Amino acid sequence: MSNSRFDIETIERYLFDQMSESEKVEFQFQLLQDKELQIEVKKMRQIQKTLIAEKKMEKGSLSFFKWKWFIPLILILATGVYFASQSLFQPSQSPLKEEELTVPDESDKVSQQTEAPEEKLDGQENQAPPNIEDTPTETLKPAKQAAPPIAAADPKAFNPNPYLEEFIEGVRNPELRLEIDSPGADLTFPLISGEADINILGKIYGNPPPTLQLSIFDNREASYEAYQPLLIRSMPLNKEQEYFAFRFSEKRQMKAGLYYYIIETEEEEEILHIGKFFVR
Amino acid sequence: MKSEAAFHPDEDFEQFLGALTNNGARQWNWLIAKFRQKLIPFLNKRIHSYPQWALLSKSQFIEEVIEETLLQFFKIFKTGSFSSYSDLEATVITTAGFQLKAGFGRLKKEQRIYFMEAEALSALQEKHGQSIRESASGLAENIADIKNKLNQLESEEKDLLLRFYNGEELKDIADDLAISPSACRKRKQRILEKLRDLVIKTISLLILSSL
C-alpha cells in the first residue's frame, strides 16, 4: 500500500507531458502550494529518468555487441585512408603539420594581420561554429609558449553571446546583493606575453553560504548551452565588517577575446551574477 | 482558458496582487497560464540544439524548467515588491533564464549520474559521506536506491516498467504478458508505488531544509 496521498497516474501524465494546457496550469498551481506534491513529483521524475537511462544502457550494450565486430574493420580502413592521404599530400602539407597542431589559430595570422580586428569588437557577425579541435581546455591552459600577436586575434572571439548578454547585471536576488570591484569599468584584463592576470573580486551582502562558485565561459553560445566552462573554481567568502569578500585571482595563458563569468552559490547553484570581461 | 478574460491586472494591480498574496486560485491559474504563454516560446528560442543523449524529450525538459521557474518565482513573490504586471512578467522571464542555465547544468550532471551502475553510485555517495546537502551525492544516493530496488524486482516487473517509461503502449505490454490492460495497469501501479515509497528521504530533507 502506498504511503502517498497523491495519484501516481496524474503525476505520470504530468511528467510524460500528456496533460492539456489547462490541466498543466492547475497542476502547477497545486505544486506551488503543496510541498509534499513537490517532493512526490521530484521522486517520480527521478524514477522516470532512471528507467529511461536503464533502457538506454541496455540498448547501448546491445548495439555495442552488434557493432563490435566492425570496429577492427573500421580501424583498418581508417589507417589505410590516413596513410594514403599522407603519401598524396606529403610534399606540400607536411611542413605545416606541427605548427597547426600546436597553434590552431596560426593559419589565420597572415590574413588577419592587416585587418585591424579589434575594431570588430561589437560586430554582428554570427558566432563561430563549435569547433571540436578548439576545446575550452586548449583555450585556457598553463603557459607553455608565447601567444600569437594581438593582431592575430580572431575577431569572432569578441562577438557577444546574445543569451548571456541579456542577463548581464540583470540578476535580482533581494537577499544576496553582490557588488563587483574587478573587472573594472573598462572590463579589460591585458594580455601580456600570452598571459592574462584574471582578477574577479567583489563583495556580497546578506547571509550567503560559505562558498561561491565561479565559472568562466568563452563567448561561444555552444559553450554555454552545452555548459562547458573554461574553468570552475570555488571562491570561499571572507567575512568583513558589513559584507563578505570573494576573490579569484589567477594568471593564465589565454587568447584575446570576450569572456563571461557566472557567480553562483556552490551548493544550490543559484546564480547571483553574470558578468563579462575582455582579454586583449 | 476561461478565467483569462476575467483579469486585467494593470487596471487594479493592488487588488490583483492582494489576491495573489492570499493564494487566490483563479488569479494564480490566470497568472501561470499567462506566464506559460510567454515562457514556452522564450525557452524554445533559447534551446537551439537539445542534446540527443538527454533523458527527457525537449518538451519534457522545457516543462521541468518551467516548473523550477514557477517554484523560484513563487519564492521571490513572497518577499519581493512589484508595482505592475510587467514587473511580475520581467521577474519570471529573468528567473526562467537562470533556470534554463541550471537545467543545462543538470543535464550534464544527470548524464554522469543516471548512467552509472548502482555500485558506482553507492561508492560516490560514500565518498561524499554525510553531506546530503551536496547535490551530486544526494542525487547519487537516490538513484542508487532506485537502481538497487529495480534490480530486486522480478525481471518481468522491471521489464514492464522499462517498457512503459520508454514509451510503449500499456495495451501492447499487456498483450505480451497475456493479461488484460487493466491488470497490467494495476501491476505497473503497484510496482511503481513500491519504488516511489522507497526513494529515500533525501529529497524531502532538501526541500524541507529550504523552507
Short mmCIF file of C-alpha atoms in Angstrom, two decimals:
data_model
loop_
_atom_site.label_atom_id
_atom_site.label_comp_id
_atom_site.label_asym_id
_atom_site.label_seq_id
_atom_site.Cartn_x
_atom_site.Cartn_y
_atom_site.Cartn_z
CA MET A 1 0.00 0.00 0.00
CA SER A 2 1.38 3.39 -0.92
CA ASN A 3 2.16 5.95 1.77
CA SER A 4 1.37 8.75 -0.62
CA ARG A 5 -1.83 10.74 -0.87
CA PHE A 6 -1.14 11.61 -4.50
CA ASP A 7 -2.43 9.81 -7.54
CA ILE A 8 0.55 8.28 -9.26
CA GLU A 9 -1.09 8.33 -12.69
CA THR A 10 -1.79 12.06 -12.53
CA ILE A 11 1.87 12.69 -11.78
CA GLU A 12 2.83 10.32 -14.59
CA ARG A 13 0.65 12.21 -17.06
CA TYR A 14 2.26 15.44 -15.95
CA LEU A 15 5.78 14.06 -16.31
CA PHE A 16 5.04 12.45 -19.66
CA ASP A 17 3.75 15.82 -20.88
CA GLN A 18 0.35 14.29 -21.59
CA MET A 19 -1.82 16.88 -19.85
CA SER A 20 -3.81 19.54 -21.62
CA GLU A 21 -2.59 23.11 -21.16
CA SER A 22 -5.31 23.92 -18.62
CA GLU A 23 -4.56 20.73 -16.66
CA LYS A 24 -0.87 21.70 -16.54
CA VAL A 25 -1.75 25.14 -15.23
CA GLU A 26 -3.91 23.71 -12.47
CA PHE A 27 -1.34 21.08 -11.60
CA GLN A 28 1.46 23.64 -11.42
CA PHE A 29 -0.65 25.86 -9.20
CA GLN A 30 -1.19 22.88 -6.88
CA LEU A 31 2.55 22.27 -7.00
CA LEU A 32 3.31 25.80 -5.83
CA GLN A 33 1.05 25.38 -2.86
CA ASP A 34 1.99 21.90 -1.78
CA LYS A 35 5.50 20.95 -0.63
CA GLU A 36 4.57 17.29 -0.41
CA LEU A 37 3.46 17.26 -4.02
CA GLN A 38 6.77 18.88 -4.97
CA ILE A 39 8.56 16.01 -3.25
CA GLU A 40 6.38 13.43 -4.98
CA VAL A 41 6.98 14.95 -8.39
CA LYS A 42 10.73 15.04 -7.78
CA LYS A 43 10.73 11.40 -6.69
CA MET A 44 8.69 10.34 -9.69
CA ARG A 45 10.89 12.32 -12.06
CA GLN A 46 13.95 10.57 -10.69
CA ILE A 47 12.26 7.22 -11.21
CA GLN A 48 11.28 8.25 -14.74
CA LYS A 49 14.84 9.31 -15.60
CA THR A 50 16.32 6.19 -14.04
CA LEU A 51 14.03 3.96 -16.08
CA ILE A 52 14.86 5.82 -19.30
CA ALA A 53 18.59 5.65 -18.52
CA GLU A 54 18.38 1.92 -17.75
CA LYS A 55 16.72 1.27 -21.08
CA LYS A 56 19.31 3.35 -22.90
CA MET A 57 22.08 1.47 -21.14
CA GLU A 58 20.51 -1.83 -22.22
CA LYS A 59 20.26 -0.60 -25.80
CA GLY A 60 23.78 0.79 -25.65
CA SER A 61 25.28 -2.51 -24.57
CA LEU A 62 23.28 -4.38 -27.23
CA SER A 63 24.29 -2.04 -30.01
CA PHE A 64 27.92 -2.25 -28.90
CA PHE A 65 27.66 -6.03 -29.06
CA LYS A 66 26.33 -5.81 -32.61
CA TRP A 67 28.92 -3.31 -33.75
CA LYS A 68 31.99 -4.59 -32.03
CA TRP A 69 32.83 -6.84 -34.99
CA PHE A 70 33.00 -3.80 -37.23
CA ILE A 71 35.47 -1.92 -35.07
CA PRO A 72 38.64 -3.71 -36.30
CA LEU A 73 37.44 -3.26 -39.87
CA ILE A 74 36.84 0.47 -39.34
CA LEU A 75 40.27 0.84 -37.74
CA ILE A 76 41.96 -0.91 -40.67
CA LEU A 77 40.10 1.29 -43.17
CA ALA A 78 40.91 4.46 -41.22
CA THR A 79 44.59 3.53 -41.08
CA GLY A 80 44.60 2.90 -44.83
CA VAL A 81 42.95 6.24 -45.57
CA TYR A 82 45.39 8.03 -43.29
CA PHE A 83 48.47 6.57 -44.97
CA ALA A 84 47.02 7.16 -48.42
CA SER A 85 46.43 10.84 -47.63
CA GLN A 86 49.92 11.15 -46.13
CA SER A 87 51.58 9.87 -49.28
CA LEU A 88 49.36 12.02 -51.55
CA PHE A 89 49.81 15.31 -49.71
CA GLN A 90 53.21 14.88 -48.08
CA PRO A 91 55.23 17.37 -50.17
CA SER A 92 53.07 20.48 -49.71
CA GLN A 93 51.40 19.85 -46.32
CA SER A 94 53.90 18.24 -44.05
CA PRO A 95 55.92 21.36 -43.09
CA LEU A 96 52.77 22.94 -41.63
CA LYS A 97 51.56 19.96 -39.65
CA GLU A 98 53.35 20.52 -36.39
CA GLU A 99 52.59 24.22 -36.36
CA GLU A 100 48.91 23.61 -36.98
CA LEU A 101 48.68 21.19 -34.14
CA THR A 102 50.29 23.43 -31.56
CA VAL A 103 48.83 26.81 -32.53
CA PRO A 104 45.38 26.27 -34.01
CA ASP A 105 44.85 29.92 -35.00
CA GLU A 106 48.22 30.32 -36.64
CA SER A 107 46.87 29.66 -40.11
CA ASP A 108 44.69 32.76 -39.87
CA LYS A 109 47.50 35.01 -38.74
CA VAL A 110 48.77 36.35 -42.05
CA SER A 111 45.40 37.20 -43.48
CA GLN A 112 44.24 38.91 -40.30
CA GLN A 113 47.30 40.97 -39.53
CA THR A 114 46.17 43.70 -41.90
CA GLU A 115 42.51 43.74 -40.88
CA ALA A 116 42.62 45.63 -37.54
CA PRO A 117 40.35 43.02 -35.99
CA GLU A 118 39.83 44.84 -32.74
CA GLU A 119 37.58 47.32 -34.46
CA LYS A 120 35.11 44.50 -34.87
CA LEU A 121 34.54 44.03 -31.17
CA ASP A 122 30.88 44.78 -31.41
CA GLY A 123 30.36 43.30 -34.83
CA GLN A 124 27.17 41.44 -35.56
CA GLU A 125 28.80 38.50 -37.22
CA ASN A 126 27.49 35.10 -36.36
CA GLN A 127 29.15 33.13 -33.65
CA ALA A 128 31.93 30.86 -34.69
CA PRO A 129 30.51 27.36 -35.03
CA PRO A 130 31.57 24.97 -32.30
CA ASN A 131 34.96 23.62 -33.22
CA ILE A 132 35.84 20.30 -31.70
CA GLU A 133 39.55 20.92 -32.04
CA ASP A 134 39.32 24.30 -30.35
CA THR A 135 38.27 22.97 -27.00
CA PRO A 136 37.98 25.17 -23.93
CA THR A 137 40.87 23.45 -22.19
CA GLU A 138 43.07 24.38 -25.11
CA THR A 139 41.95 27.97 -24.87
CA LEU A 140 42.80 28.37 -21.20
CA LYS A 141 45.78 26.38 -20.05
CA PRO A 142 49.04 26.96 -18.26
CA ALA A 143 51.55 28.90 -20.30
CA LYS A 144 53.86 26.83 -22.47
CA GLN A 145 54.59 29.09 -25.40
CA ALA A 146 54.34 32.71 -26.43
CA ALA A 147 50.91 33.80 -27.58
CA PRO A 148 50.40 34.97 -31.13
CA PRO A 149 50.45 38.75 -31.60
CA ILE A 150 47.27 40.59 -30.68
CA ALA A 151 46.73 41.47 -34.32
CA ALA A 152 46.23 37.77 -34.92
CA ALA A 153 43.26 37.59 -32.55
CA ASP A 154 40.17 36.04 -34.03
CA PRO A 155 37.52 38.77 -34.31
CA LYS A 156 34.84 36.16 -33.71
CA ALA A 157 36.29 35.68 -30.25
CA PHE A 158 34.89 39.14 -29.43
CA ASN A 159 31.34 38.54 -30.65
CA PRO A 160 28.83 38.97 -27.85
CA ASN A 161 26.91 35.93 -26.71
CA PRO A 162 23.32 37.20 -27.04
CA TYR A 163 21.94 34.86 -24.44
CA LEU A 164 24.38 35.81 -21.71
CA GLU A 165 24.34 39.48 -22.65
CA GLU A 166 20.67 39.54 -21.82
CA PHE A 167 21.37 38.65 -18.21
CA ILE A 168 24.42 40.76 -17.54
CA GLU A 169 23.74 42.88 -14.49
CA GLY A 170 20.18 41.59 -14.60
CA VAL A 171 20.23 39.27 -11.62
CA ARG A 172 17.98 40.22 -8.76
CA ASN A 173 18.24 38.45 -5.50
CA PRO A 174 16.69 40.53 -2.75
CA GLU A 175 18.51 38.52 -0.08
CA LEU A 176 22.02 38.47 -1.51
CA ARG A 177 23.28 41.71 -3.04
CA LEU A 178 26.51 41.49 -4.92
CA GLU A 179 28.99 44.19 -5.96
CA ILE A 180 31.84 43.60 -8.38
CA ASP A 181 35.09 45.52 -7.83
CA SER A 182 37.05 43.80 -10.57
CA PRO A 183 36.90 43.67 -13.57
CA GLY A 184 36.79 47.46 -13.52
CA ALA A 185 34.87 49.86 -15.69
CA ASP A 186 36.81 49.04 -18.85
CA LEU A 187 36.12 45.32 -18.27
CA THR A 188 39.58 44.52 -19.59
CA PHE A 189 42.42 42.33 -18.46
CA PRO A 190 45.54 42.99 -20.51
CA LEU A 191 47.19 40.19 -22.43
CA ILE A 192 50.93 40.30 -21.78
CA SER A 193 53.19 37.74 -23.39
CA GLY A 194 50.23 35.48 -23.92
CA GLU A 195 49.14 35.62 -20.31
CA ALA A 196 46.33 37.49 -18.62
CA ASP A 197 46.07 38.19 -14.94
CA ILE A 198 42.40 37.47 -14.26
CA ASN A 199 41.07 39.08 -11.10
CA ILE A 200 37.44 38.76 -10.24
CA LEU A 201 36.66 40.19 -6.87
CA GLY A 202 33.82 41.80 -5.06
CA LYS A 203 31.52 41.90 -2.08
CA ILE A 204 28.33 40.17 -1.17
CA TYR A 205 25.83 41.47 1.36
CA GLY A 206 23.28 39.45 3.27
CA ASN A 207 23.66 35.94 4.59
CA PRO A 208 25.40 33.97 1.86
CA PRO A 209 26.55 30.35 2.02
CA PRO A 210 30.25 29.91 2.89
CA THR A 211 31.43 29.35 -0.67
CA LEU A 212 30.55 30.72 -4.06
CA GLN A 213 31.34 29.13 -7.38
CA LEU A 214 32.85 30.96 -10.31
CA SER A 215 32.56 29.66 -13.88
CA ILE A 216 34.23 31.33 -16.85
CA PHE A 217 32.98 30.76 -20.37
CA ASP A 218 34.29 31.84 -23.74
CA ASN A 219 31.89 33.81 -25.92
CA ARG A 220 30.50 30.92 -27.95
CA GLU A 221 26.83 30.16 -27.49
CA ALA A 222 27.58 26.47 -27.83
CA SER A 223 29.93 26.57 -24.84
CA TYR A 224 27.24 27.91 -22.58
CA GLU A 225 24.42 25.79 -23.96
CA ALA A 226 26.45 22.63 -23.50
CA TYR A 227 27.58 24.07 -20.17
CA GLN A 228 31.27 23.77 -20.91
CA PRO A 229 33.01 26.42 -18.86
CA LEU A 230 36.70 27.05 -19.38
CA LEU A 231 37.16 26.76 -15.66
CA ILE A 232 35.17 26.35 -12.48
CA ARG A 233 36.57 27.50 -9.16
CA SER A 234 35.29 27.65 -5.61
CA MET A 235 35.52 31.06 -4.00
CA PRO A 236 35.41 30.93 -0.20
CA LEU A 237 33.93 34.05 1.36
CA ASN A 238 35.82 36.16 3.88
CA LYS A 239 33.76 37.99 6.44
CA GLU A 240 34.43 41.71 6.59
CA GLN A 241 32.56 44.28 8.65
CA GLU A 242 29.35 44.64 6.66
CA TYR A 243 29.84 42.19 3.86
CA PHE A 244 31.64 39.08 2.68
CA ALA A 245 34.51 39.44 0.23
CA PHE A 246 35.29 37.00 -2.56
CA ARG A 247 38.27 36.81 -4.83
CA PHE A 248 39.51 34.84 -7.79
CA SER A 249 42.97 35.67 -9.00
CA GLU A 250 44.93 33.62 -11.46
CA LYS A 251 47.47 34.26 -14.17
CA ARG A 252 46.55 32.12 -17.15
CA GLN A 253 47.53 31.70 -20.72
CA MET A 254 44.55 32.96 -22.67
CA LYS A 255 43.58 34.05 -26.12
CA ALA A 256 42.34 37.55 -26.81
CA GLY A 257 38.57 37.59 -26.72
CA LEU A 258 35.39 38.20 -24.83
CA TYR A 259 34.70 36.03 -21.81
CA TYR A 260 31.75 35.68 -19.47
CA TYR A 261 31.74 34.73 -15.83
CA ILE A 262 28.96 33.43 -13.66
CA ILE A 263 28.97 33.62 -9.89
CA GLU A 264 26.60 31.26 -8.15
CA THR A 265 26.12 29.62 -4.81
CA GLU A 266 28.08 26.41 -4.75
CA GLU A 267 25.51 24.04 -3.33
CA GLU A 268 22.22 25.36 -4.62
CA GLU A 269 23.71 26.60 -7.89
CA GLU A 270 21.68 29.77 -7.62
CA ILE A 271 23.05 32.40 -9.98
CA LEU A 272 23.96 35.63 -8.24
CA HIS A 273 25.74 37.47 -11.00
CA ILE A 274 26.65 37.22 -14.67
CA GLY A 275 29.42 39.49 -15.94
CA LYS A 276 31.88 39.73 -18.75
CA PHE A 277 35.44 40.81 -19.44
CA PHE A 278 37.77 41.26 -22.37
CA VAL A 279 41.27 39.92 -22.70
CA ARG A 280 43.33 41.93 -25.19
CA MET B 1 -8.63 29.46 -20.64
CA LYS B 2 -12.00 30.66 -19.48
CA SER B 3 -10.65 32.59 -16.49
CA GLU B 4 -8.29 34.61 -18.69
CA ALA B 5 -10.80 37.23 -19.74
CA ALA B 6 -11.72 37.93 -16.12
CA PHE B 7 -8.48 39.70 -15.19
CA HIS B 8 -6.91 42.95 -16.26
CA PRO B 9 -4.28 43.17 -13.56
CA ASP B 10 -2.95 46.58 -14.53
CA GLU B 11 -6.38 48.16 -14.07
CA ASP B 12 -6.25 47.43 -10.37
CA PHE B 13 -2.88 45.95 -9.72
CA GLU B 14 -3.02 46.34 -5.95
CA GLN B 15 -6.17 44.25 -5.77
CA PHE B 16 -4.73 41.64 -8.09
CA LEU B 17 -1.54 41.49 -6.05
CA GLY B 18 -3.57 41.13 -2.87
CA ALA B 19 -5.47 38.18 -4.34
CA LEU B 20 -2.18 36.55 -5.33
CA THR B 21 -0.76 37.13 -1.88
CA ASN B 22 -3.81 35.37 -0.44
CA ASN B 23 -3.21 32.47 -2.83
CA GLY B 24 -6.32 33.16 -4.87
CA ALA B 25 -6.66 30.11 -7.11
CA ARG B 26 -8.26 31.92 -10.07
CA GLN B 27 -5.64 34.67 -10.05
CA TRP B 28 -2.78 32.23 -9.79
CA ASN B 29 -4.19 29.99 -12.51
CA TRP B 30 -4.58 33.02 -14.74
CA LEU B 31 -1.05 34.18 -13.97
CA ILE B 32 0.51 30.74 -14.55
CA ALA B 33 -1.34 30.43 -17.86
CA LYS B 34 -0.05 33.87 -18.92
CA PHE B 35 3.47 33.04 -17.83
CA ARG B 36 3.39 29.76 -19.72
CA GLN B 37 2.37 31.59 -22.89
CA LYS B 38 5.50 33.70 -22.53
CA LEU B 39 7.87 31.07 -21.23
CA ILE B 40 7.31 28.30 -23.76
CA PRO B 41 8.40 30.36 -26.81
CA PHE B 42 11.10 32.09 -24.72
CA LEU B 43 12.65 28.77 -23.76
CA ASN B 44 12.21 27.14 -27.16
CA LYS B 45 14.00 30.05 -28.76
CA ARG B 46 16.96 29.64 -26.45
CA ILE B 47 17.33 25.91 -26.78
CA HIS B 48 18.93 25.77 -30.21
CA SER B 49 20.29 22.29 -30.02
CA TYR B 50 18.92 19.89 -27.47
CA PRO B 51 21.32 17.01 -26.83
CA GLN B 52 20.28 13.63 -28.18
CA TRP B 53 21.66 11.88 -25.13
CA ALA B 54 19.33 13.75 -22.76
CA LEU B 55 16.97 11.59 -20.75
CA LEU B 56 13.89 13.71 -21.27
CA SER B 57 12.44 14.94 -24.52
CA LYS B 58 12.89 18.62 -25.26
CA SER B 59 9.27 19.39 -24.35
CA GLN B 60 9.60 17.49 -21.07
CA PHE B 61 12.81 19.38 -20.35
CA ILE B 62 11.04 22.68 -21.02
CA GLU B 63 8.24 21.66 -18.66
CA GLU B 64 10.81 20.86 -15.99
CA VAL B 65 12.42 24.29 -16.46
CA ILE B 66 9.02 25.98 -16.28
CA GLU B 67 8.23 24.11 -13.09
CA GLU B 68 11.52 25.17 -11.49
CA THR B 69 10.93 28.72 -12.71
CA LEU B 70 7.47 28.90 -11.17
CA LEU B 71 8.71 27.48 -7.87
CA GLN B 72 11.51 30.03 -7.77
CA PHE B 73 9.15 32.81 -8.82
CA PHE B 74 6.77 31.82 -6.02
CA LYS B 75 9.61 32.20 -3.50
CA ILE B 76 10.62 35.61 -4.90
CA PHE B 77 6.99 36.70 -4.97
CA LYS B 78 6.65 36.14 -1.23
CA THR B 79 9.47 38.54 -0.40
CA GLY B 80 9.65 40.89 -3.38
CA SER B 81 7.76 44.06 -4.17
CA PHE B 82 6.03 44.59 -7.51
CA SER B 83 4.34 47.65 -8.89
CA SER B 84 2.84 46.37 -12.13
CA TYR B 85 2.05 43.24 -14.05
CA SER B 86 5.05 43.80 -16.31
CA ASP B 87 7.20 43.71 -13.18
CA LEU B 88 5.91 40.22 -12.44
CA GLU B 89 6.49 39.17 -16.04
CA ALA B 90 10.04 40.54 -16.10
CA THR B 91 10.82 38.64 -12.91
CA VAL B 92 9.54 35.36 -14.26
CA ILE B 93 11.44 35.77 -17.55
CA THR B 94 14.69 36.56 -15.74
CA THR B 95 14.12 33.59 -13.45
CA ALA B 96 13.47 31.35 -16.45
CA GLY B 97 16.79 32.39 -17.98
CA PHE B 98 18.62 31.25 -14.87
CA GLN B 99 16.61 28.09 -14.51
CA LEU B 100 17.41 27.24 -18.11
CA LYS B 101 21.08 27.58 -17.30
CA ALA B 102 20.62 25.40 -14.26
CA GLY B 103 18.73 22.97 -16.47
CA PHE B 104 21.66 22.67 -18.88
CA GLY B 105 23.96 22.09 -15.93
CA ARG B 106 21.56 19.45 -14.63
CA LEU B 107 21.56 17.66 -17.98
CA LYS B 108 25.33 17.27 -17.76
CA LYS B 109 25.19 16.10 -14.18
CA GLU B 110 22.41 13.65 -14.95
CA GLN B 111 24.30 12.23 -17.86
CA ARG B 112 27.05 11.22 -15.44
CA ILE B 113 24.89 10.02 -12.58
CA TYR B 114 21.97 8.22 -14.22
CA PHE B 115 24.26 6.20 -16.46
CA MET B 116 26.40 4.93 -13.61
CA GLU B 117 25.89 1.45 -12.25
CA ALA B 118 24.30 1.18 -8.81
CA GLU B 119 27.60 0.12 -7.18
CA ALA B 120 29.48 3.09 -8.59
CA LEU B 121 26.72 5.41 -7.39
CA SER B 122 26.90 3.96 -3.90
CA ALA B 123 30.67 4.49 -3.92
CA LEU B 124 30.16 8.11 -4.97
CA GLN B 125 27.66 8.57 -2.19
CA GLU B 126 30.03 7.04 0.39
CA LYS B 127 32.85 9.26 -0.82
CA HIS B 128 30.73 12.30 -0.05
CA GLY B 129 29.85 10.90 3.35
CA GLN B 130 27.19 12.62 5.36
CA SER B 131 26.79 15.70 3.24
CA ILE B 132 23.29 15.16 1.94
CA ARG B 133 23.15 18.81 1.03
CA GLU B 134 25.79 18.23 -1.62
CA SER B 135 23.54 17.94 -4.62
CA ALA B 136 25.53 15.38 -6.64
CA SER B 137 25.86 12.94 -3.76
CA GLY B 138 22.23 13.44 -2.74
CA LEU B 139 21.09 12.64 -6.24
CA ALA B 140 23.52 9.73 -6.50
CA GLU B 141 22.10 8.32 -3.28
CA ASN B 142 18.56 8.41 -4.63
CA ILE B 143 19.44 6.97 -7.99
CA ALA B 144 21.50 4.22 -6.38
CA ASP B 145 18.45 3.32 -4.28
CA ILE B 146 16.12 3.29 -7.25
CA LYS B 147 18.54 1.17 -9.25
CA ASN B 148 19.08 -1.27 -6.41
CA LYS B 149 15.37 -1.65 -5.90
CA LEU B 150 14.80 -2.04 -9.62
CA ASN B 151 17.34 -4.84 -9.67
CA GLN B 152 15.45 -6.59 -6.88
CA LEU B 153 12.25 -6.70 -8.93
CA GLU B 154 11.21 -9.77 -10.88
CA SER B 155 12.63 -9.41 -14.36
CA GLU B 156 9.07 -9.32 -15.76
CA GLU B 157 8.17 -6.48 -13.43
CA LYS B 158 11.28 -4.50 -14.26
CA ASP B 159 10.70 -5.08 -17.95
CA LEU B 160 7.14 -3.79 -17.63
CA LEU B 161 8.31 -0.54 -16.07
CA LEU B 162 11.16 -0.08 -18.52
CA ARG B 163 8.87 -0.57 -21.49
CA PHE B 164 6.13 1.71 -20.18
CA TYR B 165 8.53 4.51 -19.23
CA ASN B 166 10.20 4.30 -22.60
CA GLY B 167 7.02 5.00 -24.50
CA GLU B 168 5.39 1.63 -25.18
CA GLU B 169 1.61 1.42 -25.02
CA LEU B 170 0.21 -0.35 -21.99
CA LYS B 171 -2.03 -2.42 -24.28
CA ASP B 172 0.97 -3.81 -26.19
CA ILE B 173 2.76 -4.70 -22.98
CA ALA B 174 -0.41 -6.35 -21.66
CA ASP B 175 -0.72 -8.40 -24.86
CA ASP B 176 2.84 -9.65 -24.47
CA LEU B 177 2.21 -10.57 -20.86
CA ALA B 178 -1.10 -12.21 -21.79
CA ILE B 179 -3.01 -10.17 -19.24
CA SER B 180 -5.72 -7.57 -19.60
CA PRO B 181 -4.71 -3.92 -19.97
CA SER B 182 -6.38 -3.06 -16.67
CA ALA B 183 -4.49 -5.83 -14.87
CA CYS B 184 -1.31 -4.59 -16.50
CA ARG B 185 -2.07 -1.06 -15.36
CA LYS B 186 -2.67 -2.19 -11.80
CA ARG B 187 0.53 -4.21 -11.80
CA LYS B 188 2.51 -1.24 -13.07
CA GLN B 189 0.94 0.98 -10.39
CA ARG B 190 1.78 -1.46 -7.63
CA ILE B 191 5.42 -1.77 -8.69
CA LEU B 192 5.77 1.97 -9.10
CA GLU B 193 4.31 2.66 -5.69
CA LYS B 194 6.84 0.30 -4.16
CA LEU B 195 9.61 2.13 -5.95
CA ARG B 196 8.27 5.56 -5.13
CA ASP B 197 7.95 4.84 -1.43
CA LEU B 198 11.47 3.54 -1.49
CA VAL B 199 13.07 6.72 -2.76
CA ILE B 200 14.70 7.80 0.44
CA LYS B 201 14.24 10.94 2.37
CA THR B 202 16.98 12.95 0.76
CA ILE B 203 14.64 14.95 -1.47
CA SER B 204 12.30 15.57 1.42
CA LEU B 205 15.16 16.72 3.58
CA LEU B 206 16.48 19.01 0.87
CA ILE B 207 13.09 20.56 0.22
CA LEU B 208 12.18 20.90 3.87
CA SER B 209 15.57 22.43 4.68
CA SER B 210 14.90 25.13 2.09
CA LEU B 211 11.71 26.19 3.85
#
